[in-house]
Coordinates of C-alpha atoms in Angstrom, one line a residue:
Chain F
X1199 CA 108.0 128.4 54.1
X1200 CA 106.7 129.6 57.4
X1201 CA 106.5 127.4 59.6
X1202 CA 104.8 128.2 63.4
X1203 CA 105.6 125.6 67.0
X1204 CA 102.8 125.8 69.1
X1205 CA 104.9 125.1 72.2
X1206 CA 108.2 126.0 70.3
X1207 CA 109.6 127.1 73.7
X1208 CA 110.5 123.9 74.6
X1209 CA 113.9 122.0 73.7
X1210 CA 112.4 119.8 71.1
X1211 CA 110.6 122.7 69.8
X1212 CA 113.9 125.0 69.6
X1213 CA 115.5 123.0 68.4
X1214 CA 113.8 121.9 65.7
X1215 CA 113.1 126.0 64.9
X1216 CA 116.9 126.3 64.6
X1217 CA 117.8 124.0 62.1
X1218 CA 114.7 125.3 59.8
X1219 CA 115.4 128.9 61.0
X1220 CA 119.3 128.4 59.7
X1221 CA 117.3 126.3 56.2
X1222 CA 115.8 129.3 55.3
X1223 CA 113.0 129.3 57.0
X1224 CA 110.5 131.8 58.3
X1225 CA 109.3 129.4 61.3
X1226 CA 107.3 131.0 64.1
X1227 CA 108.6 130.1 68.3
X1228 CA 104.8 129.8 69.4
X1229 CA 104.4 130.3 73.4
X1230 CA 101.1 129.7 75.2
X1231 CA 102.5 134.0 76.6
X1232 CA 103.4 135.9 73.0
X1233 CA 106.3 137.2 75.8
X1234 CA 107.7 134.2 76.1
X1235 CA 108.0 132.7 73.0
X1236 CA 109.3 136.1 72.1
X1237 CA 112.0 135.5 74.1
X1238 CA 112.2 132.2 73.2
X1239 CA 112.7 133.7 69.8
X1240 CA 115.8 136.2 71.0
X1241 CA 118.2 133.7 72.7
X1242 CA 117.6 131.7 68.9
X1243 CA 118.5 134.0 67.4
X1244 CA 121.0 135.3 69.1
X1245 CA 122.2 131.7 68.4
X1246 CA 122.0 131.6 64.7
X1247 CA 124.0 134.7 64.8
X1248 CA 122.8 136.0 61.4
X1249 CA 122.0 132.1 60.1
X1250 CA 118.9 132.5 60.1
X1251 CA 116.3 134.6 61.5
X1252 CA 113.6 133.3 64.2
X1253 CA 109.9 134.9 65.6
X1254 CA 108.8 134.6 68.6
X1255 CA 104.2 134.7 69.0
X1256 CA 101.2 133.4 70.6
X1257 CA 100.3 129.6 69.9
X1258 CA 97.4 131.3 68.6
X1259 CA 99.5 133.8 66.0
X1260 CA 101.8 130.9 65.2
X1261 CA 99.1 129.1 63.6
X1262 CA 97.4 132.0 62.3
X1263 CA 100.6 133.1 60.2
X1264 CA 101.3 129.7 58.8
X1265 CA 100.6 126.7 56.7
X1266 CA 102.1 124.3 58.0
X1267 CA 101.7 123.7 62.4
X1268 CA 104.1 122.0 63.9
X1269 CA 103.1 120.6 68.3
X1270 CA 105.7 120.1 70.1
X1271 CA 104.3 120.6 73.7
X1272 CA 103.8 117.6 76.4
X1273 CA 102.0 115.1 76.1
X1274 CA 99.7 115.9 79.3
X1275 CA 99.2 119.4 77.4
X1276 CA 98.7 117.1 73.6
X1277 CA 94.6 118.0 73.5
X1278 CA 94.5 121.9 75.3
X1279 CA 97.2 123.2 72.7
X1280 CA 95.5 122.0 69.6
X1281 CA 92.0 123.0 71.3
X1282 CA 93.5 126.4 71.4
X1283 CA 94.5 126.7 68.0
X1284 CA 91.7 124.5 66.8
X1285 CA 89.3 126.7 64.8
X1286 CA 93.0 128.5 62.8
X1287 CA 93.8 124.7 61.5
X1288 CA 91.2 123.3 59.0
X1289 CA 93.1 123.4 55.5
X1290 CA 96.6 123.6 56.8
X1291 CA 99.4 120.4 57.9
X1292 CA 99.5 119.9 61.3
X1293 CA 102.5 118.3 61.9
X1294 CA 102.4 116.1 66.2
X1295 CA 105.5 115.6 68.0
X1296 CA 103.5 114.1 70.8
X1297 CA 104.7 110.6 72.5
X1298 CA 102.5 109.6 75.1
X1299 CA 105.1 109.1 77.9
X1300 CA 102.8 108.4 81.3
X1301 CA 105.2 109.7 83.9
X1302 CA 106.6 108.6 86.7
X1303 CA 106.8 105.4 83.8
X1304 CA 107.9 106.9 80.4
X1305 CA 110.4 103.9 79.7
X1306 CA 107.3 101.3 79.9
X1307 CA 104.6 101.7 77.1
X1308 CA 101.6 103.4 78.1
X1309 CA 99.4 104.0 75.1
X1310 CA 96.3 105.8 75.8
X1311 CA 93.4 103.6 75.4
X1312 CA 95.6 101.3 73.7
X1313 CA 95.7 104.0 70.2
X1314 CA 98.5 106.1 68.9
X1315 CA 98.1 110.0 70.7
X1316 CA 98.1 111.1 67.3
X1317 CA 94.9 108.8 65.8
X1318 CA 92.8 110.8 68.8
X1319 CA 93.9 113.9 67.6
X1320 CA 92.9 113.4 64.2
X1321 CA 89.3 112.5 65.2
X1322 CA 88.8 115.0 67.9
X1323 CA 90.2 117.8 64.6
X1324 CA 88.6 116.1 62.2
X1325 CA 89.4 115.1 58.9
X1326 CA 89.5 119.1 57.3
X1327 CA 93.3 119.8 59.0
X1328 CA 96.3 117.6 57.4
X1329 CA 97.3 115.8 60.2
X1330 CA 101.3 114.5 59.7
X1331 CA 103.1 112.0 63.3
X1332 CA 106.9 112.8 62.6
X1333 CA 110.2 113.1 65.1
X1334 CA 109.4 111.3 68.3
X1335 CA 112.0 109.5 68.4
X1336 CA 114.5 112.3 68.2
X1337 CA 116.3 114.0 71.3
X1338 CA 116.4 117.6 71.7
X1339 CA 119.9 116.6 72.6
X1340 CA 122.0 117.7 69.4
X1341 CA 119.1 120.3 67.5
X1342 CA 120.6 123.3 67.9
X1343 CA 124.4 122.0 67.4
X1344 CA 124.6 122.8 63.8
X1345 CA 127.1 120.5 63.0
X1346 CA 125.9 117.1 65.0
X1347 CA 125.1 114.5 62.5
X1348 CA 122.2 113.3 64.4
X1349 CA 122.2 109.8 64.0
X1350 CA 118.5 108.6 64.2
X1351 CA 115.6 109.0 60.9
X1352 CA 112.5 109.9 61.4
X1353 CA 109.4 107.8 59.9
X1354 CA 106.7 109.8 59.4
X1355 CA 103.2 108.8 59.1
X1356 CA 100.2 109.9 57.8
X1357 CA 96.7 109.5 55.5
X1358 CA 97.6 112.6 53.8
X1359 CA 100.6 111.9 51.1
X1360 CA 100.6 115.0 49.9
X1361 CA 101.1 116.5 53.8
X1362 CA 103.6 113.5 54.5
X1363 CA 105.7 114.2 52.2
X1364 CA 106.1 118.1 52.5
X1365 CA 106.9 116.1 56.2
X1366 CA 109.4 114.7 54.6
X1367 CA 110.9 116.9 53.2
X1368 CA 111.4 119.4 56.3
X1369 CA 112.7 116.5 58.1
X1370 CA 115.2 116.2 55.7
X1371 CA 116.2 119.8 55.7
X1372 CA 116.8 119.9 59.2
X1373 CA 119.5 117.7 58.3
X1374 CA 117.7 114.7 59.7
X1375 CA 116.9 111.3 57.4
X1376 CA 113.5 110.7 57.4
X1377 CA 110.9 108.2 55.8
X1378 CA 107.6 107.6 54.9
X1379 CA 106.4 104.9 56.8
X1380 CA 103.2 104.6 56.1
X1381 CA 99.3 105.9 57.0
X1382 CA 98.9 107.7 60.5
X1383 CA 97.5 104.9 62.3
X1384 CA 101.7 103.1 62.2
X1385 CA 102.4 106.5 64.3
X1386 CA 101.5 103.8 66.9
X1387 CA 105.1 102.2 66.3
X1388 CA 107.1 105.7 66.5
X1389 CA 105.3 106.9 69.9
X1390 CA 106.8 104.0 71.1
X1391 CA 109.2 103.9 70.5
X1392 CA 109.7 106.9 72.0
X1393 CA 108.8 104.6 75.5
X1394 CA 111.2 101.9 74.4
X1395 CA 114.8 103.8 73.6
X1396 CA 114.0 106.2 76.6
X1397 CA 114.5 102.9 79.0
X1398 CA 117.6 102.0 76.3
X1399 CA 119.3 104.9 77.2
X1400 CA 118.2 103.7 81.3
X1401 CA 119.7 100.0 80.7
X1402 CA 122.5 101.1 79.0
X1403 CA 123.3 104.8 80.3
X1404 CA 123.6 106.9 77.6
X1405 CA 120.9 110.3 77.1
X1406 CA 120.7 109.8 73.6
X1407 CA 119.9 106.8 71.9
X1408 CA 117.5 106.6 68.3
X1409 CA 117.2 104.3 65.7
X1410 CA 117.9 104.1 61.8
X1411 CA 116.2 102.3 59.1
X1412 CA 118.0 99.5 57.5
X1413 CA 118.3 97.4 54.2
X1414 CA 116.9 100.4 51.6
X1415 CA 119.7 100.2 49.2
X1416 CA 119.7 104.4 48.8
X1417 CA 119.4 104.9 52.4
X1418 CA 122.0 107.2 52.3
X1419 CA 120.5 109.7 49.8
X1420 CA 118.4 111.9 51.4
Chain J
X936 CA 120.5 74.0 74.9
X937 CA 117.8 72.3 73.5
X938 CA 115.1 74.9 72.3
X939 CA 111.2 74.2 70.5
X940 CA 110.6 75.7 67.9
X941 CA 106.9 76.0 67.3
X942 CA 106.1 76.4 64.0
X943 CA 109.4 75.7 63.4
X944 CA 108.4 74.1 59.7
X945 CA 107.5 78.3 58.6
X946 CA 110.5 80.5 57.5
X947 CA 111.7 82.9 59.7
X948 CA 111.6 79.3 62.3
X949 CA 113.5 77.5 60.5
X950 CA 116.0 80.2 60.0
X951 CA 116.1 80.5 63.4
X952 CA 116.6 77.5 63.8
X953 CA 119.5 76.6 61.6
X954 CA 121.3 79.5 63.0
X955 CA 120.7 78.5 66.1
X956 CA 121.9 74.8 65.0
X957 CA 125.3 76.2 63.8
X958 CA 125.7 77.1 67.2
X959 CA 125.8 74.4 68.5
X960 CA 122.6 74.0 70.3
X961 CA 120.0 71.2 70.1
X962 CA 117.4 72.0 68.0
X963 CA 114.2 71.1 67.8
X964 CA 111.4 71.8 65.0
X965 CA 108.4 71.3 66.2
X966 CA 105.0 71.1 63.7
X967 CA 101.3 70.7 64.3
X968 CA 102.4 67.2 62.6
X969 CA 105.6 65.0 63.9
X970 CA 106.4 64.2 60.5
X971 CA 106.3 68.0 58.5
X972 CA 108.4 68.8 61.3
X973 CA 110.7 65.4 60.5
X974 CA 110.7 66.4 56.8
X975 CA 112.1 70.4 57.8
X976 CA 114.0 69.5 60.1
X977 CA 115.6 66.7 57.2
X978 CA 115.5 69.5 54.9
X979 CA 117.5 72.6 57.9
X980 CA 120.3 69.2 58.5
X981 CA 120.8 68.4 54.4
X982 CA 121.6 72.6 54.2
X983 CA 123.6 72.8 57.7
X984 CA 126.1 69.8 56.0
X985 CA 126.9 68.5 59.4
X986 CA 128.1 71.8 61.0
X987 CA 124.8 71.4 62.8
X988 CA 122.4 68.9 64.0
X989 CA 118.2 69.7 64.5
X990 CA 115.6 66.9 64.7
X991 CA 111.8 67.8 63.7
X992 CA 108.8 66.2 66.2
X993 CA 105.2 67.6 67.1
X994 CA 104.4 70.9 68.9
X995 CA 103.9 69.0 71.7
X996 CA 107.0 66.8 71.9
X997 CA 109.4 69.5 71.2
X998 CA 107.5 71.9 74.0
X999 CA 108.2 69.2 76.2
X1000 CA 111.5 68.6 76.0
X1001 CA 113.4 71.8 75.9
X1002 CA 113.6 74.8 79.2
X1003 CA 113.0 77.2 75.8
X1004 CA 110.2 77.5 73.7
X1005 CA 109.4 79.4 70.6
X1006 CA 106.6 80.4 68.7
X1007 CA 107.2 81.0 65.3
X1008 CA 103.7 80.4 63.5
X1009 CA 101.4 83.7 61.7
X1010 CA 99.3 85.5 64.4
X1011 CA 95.9 84.0 63.5
X1012 CA 97.1 80.3 64.6
X1013 CA 99.3 82.1 67.6
X1014 CA 96.4 81.1 70.6
X1015 CA 95.7 77.9 69.0
X1016 CA 99.2 76.9 69.4
X1017 CA 99.5 78.0 72.5
X1018 CA 96.8 76.0 73.5
X1019 CA 98.6 72.8 72.3
X1020 CA 100.7 73.1 74.5
X1021 CA 100.3 75.2 77.4
X1022 CA 100.1 72.5 80.3
X1023 CA 103.7 71.9 79.6
X1024 CA 104.7 75.6 79.8
X1025 CA 105.2 76.5 84.0
X1026 CA 108.9 77.8 84.9
X1027 CA 109.4 77.1 80.8
X1028 CA 111.2 80.8 78.9
X1029 CA 108.4 81.0 76.0
X1030 CA 109.8 83.2 72.9
X1031 CA 106.9 84.5 71.0
X1032 CA 108.1 85.7 67.2
X1033 CA 104.7 86.9 66.7
X1034 CA 103.4 90.2 65.0
X1035 CA 99.8 91.3 65.6
X1036 CA 99.5 91.6 61.4
X1037 CA 96.1 91.6 59.9
X1038 CA 95.3 90.4 56.0
X1039 CA 95.2 92.1 53.6
X1040 CA 96.6 95.4 55.0
X1041 CA 99.3 93.4 56.9
X1042 CA 102.3 97.6 56.1
X1043 CA 99.4 99.4 58.3
X1044 CA 99.2 98.8 62.1
X1045 CA 96.5 97.4 63.4
X1046 CA 96.0 96.0 67.2
X1047 CA 94.2 93.7 68.2
X1048 CA 91.6 95.4 70.7
X1049 CA 94.0 97.8 71.0
X1050 CA 97.0 96.0 73.0
X1051 CA 100.4 94.4 72.2
X1052 CA 99.1 90.4 71.2
X1053 CA 102.4 89.0 73.5
X1054 CA 100.7 91.1 76.6
X1055 CA 97.6 89.0 75.7
X1056 CA 98.9 85.7 75.5
X1057 CA 100.8 86.7 78.6
X1058 CA 97.3 87.1 80.4
X1059 CA 95.6 84.2 78.7
X1060 CA 99.1 81.9 79.6
X1061 CA 99.4 82.9 83.0
X1062 CA 102.0 84.5 85.0
X1063 CA 103.7 81.1 85.2
X1064 CA 104.8 80.8 82.1
X1065 CA 108.4 83.5 81.4
X1066 CA 107.2 85.2 78.1
X1067 CA 109.4 87.2 75.9
X1068 CA 109.0 89.3 72.8
X1069 CA 111.4 88.9 69.8
X1070 CA 112.4 88.5 66.5
X1071 CA 109.0 90.3 65.5
X1072 CA 111.1 92.9 63.5
X1073 CA 114.3 90.4 61.4
X1074 CA 113.4 89.4 57.8
X1075 CA 113.6 85.4 57.4
X1076 CA 115.3 86.7 53.9
X1077 CA 118.6 85.7 54.7
X1078 CA 118.8 84.0 58.3
X1079 CA 119.5 80.2 56.4
X1080 CA 122.6 82.0 54.7
X1081 CA 125.3 81.4 57.7
X1082 CA 127.8 84.4 56.5
X1083 CA 125.0 87.0 55.9
X1084 CA 125.5 89.8 58.7
X1085 CA 121.3 90.6 59.1
X1086 CA 121.9 94.2 59.3
X1087 CA 118.5 94.4 62.0
X1088 CA 119.0 94.9 65.3
X1089 CA 116.9 92.3 68.0
X1090 CA 114.3 94.4 71.2
X1091 CA 113.5 91.8 73.5
X1092 CA 111.1 92.8 75.9
X1093 CA 110.0 90.4 78.9
X1094 CA 108.7 91.4 83.0
X1095 CA 111.2 89.0 83.7
X1096 CA 115.2 90.2 83.4
X1097 CA 116.2 86.9 83.7
X1098 CA 114.8 85.3 80.7
X1099 CA 114.8 88.4 79.4
X1100 CA 118.9 88.1 79.2
X1101 CA 118.8 84.5 77.9
X1102 CA 116.6 85.9 75.2
X1103 CA 119.5 88.0 74.5
X1104 CA 121.9 85.8 74.5
X1105 CA 119.8 83.6 71.7
X1106 CA 120.3 86.1 69.2
X1107 CA 123.5 87.0 69.5
X1108 CA 123.9 83.7 69.7
X1109 CA 121.7 83.4 65.9
X1110 CA 124.5 86.0 64.9
X1111 CA 122.3 89.3 65.4
X1112 CA 122.8 92.5 67.5
X1113 CA 119.8 91.9 71.0
X1114 CA 118.5 94.7 73.1
X1115 CA 117.0 95.3 76.1
X1116 CA 114.2 97.2 75.6
X1117 CA 112.5 96.8 78.4
X1118 CA 108.9 95.4 79.7
X1119 CA 106.6 92.8 77.8
X1120 CA 103.9 95.5 77.4
X1121 CA 107.3 97.8 75.5
X1122 CA 106.2 94.6 72.6
X1123 CA 103.2 97.2 71.0
X1124 CA 106.3 98.7 70.0
X1125 CA 107.6 96.6 68.1
X1126 CA 105.4 94.5 67.1
X1127 CA 103.7 97.7 65.5
X1128 CA 107.2 98.5 64.1
X1129 CA 106.9 95.1 62.3
X1130 CA 104.2 97.3 59.5
X1131 CA 106.3 100.0 59.8
X1132 CA 108.8 97.9 58.1
X1133 CA 106.6 95.9 55.8
X1134 CA 105.5 99.5 54.5
X1135 CA 108.8 100.2 53.9
X1136 CA 109.2 97.8 52.4
X1137 CA 106.1 98.1 50.1
X1138 CA 107.1 101.4 49.3
X1139 CA 110.7 101.6 48.4
X1140 CA 110.6 98.5 46.3
X1141 CA 112.6 96.2 49.2
X1142 CA 112.4 92.9 51.2
X1143 CA 113.8 93.1 54.1
X1144 CA 114.1 96.4 55.8
X1145 CA 115.4 96.5 59.3
X1146 CA 116.0 98.9 62.0
X1147 CA 119.3 99.3 63.9
X1148 CA 119.4 101.0 67.1
X1149 CA 121.2 103.9 67.4
X1150 CA 124.5 105.9 70.5
X1151 CA 125.1 103.2 72.3
X1152 CA 129.0 104.0 72.3
X1153 CA 129.5 100.8 73.0
X1154 CA 126.9 98.9 70.5
X1155 CA 128.4 97.6 67.5
X1156 CA 129.9 94.8 70.6
X1157 CA 128.1 91.7 70.9

């Protein structure tokens, strides 16, 4: 699968790129500057040491080449990044990883206009883009350690069942346990939970708290 | 501790009453009708079989007698139940268990006016009431089985640190793992998560999914 990651030079985007490349996916690390994308890709390829391969590109080229586009930018850049490629998105799957954190109090939920950031994005892009919400709760911290079992589940929300199913699969390819978590509107829980986890990180002096879903008997089957 | 439970005849309220009574708390099972409260209390006392004791009362009497008042009514009844006792609440801790589920699509997050139900309640009651949000994600299903280890954490939110600490303690008294999850505004994550868990219950054909917080090394210490 060709996967284009917008903002792929950041820690979350490059971490996911690393894990997907390990699994054999053809990952394009996108950046506003093609050169920065290529520099980040070269670094990832050194880390991958032949176990997989990524390439770097500008965000537009990444979005053009890939049927699955992943948006991993800070909230303040979400709209601009999506606008940069919006004409390339119809018919594609757009995976939004954005948590609407509002500095400096990122440990406090501050939903923009009282709604999910990804619901606002879907409305902006129109129903022709297959928007899926995922990965907001996963700390980037251990993504580039291929042997590290990340102790955090991925809640995947979308109004497009087939697109959601594909992203659940991509999460599993990244070595993560993933769940169908309902319609796109349910993403508000996941986005807000990011601030709760930051509050727990601060309050309990840890760096990467996460969540697990319990009570599903075959939960350990990926 | 005297604990008054408004709507204590419902499954969540009576489940918490049972567990707190087991732990030696003096629990008042409140209902709009004192008689129904007494009937529910008599049933719980049969189940407790001498290992603890609860009493039944009208909601007003329960709120008057207790320094900690717990609100466990359906969302549609939240405002009316709080209004019924509002003059009795200043200075007390009010633990709101309400998840703003909107039937029939309770598996879909539908935040009233885009905000947390408990934040709206705090605004209505004023800052003189020490409002704490907790227990929304805990299924009532196994609360009355004293030996059942419930596989769901409690996220506790409040702008009043001392009140939050007390409710973290009460959750532990009920045999649950509990976390300081930040200010009251963070409750929106917890309330919304209730619909996500209902979506998971439906999608994975289970009856009581829950969440665990991970990544905190001493998490198993209650």
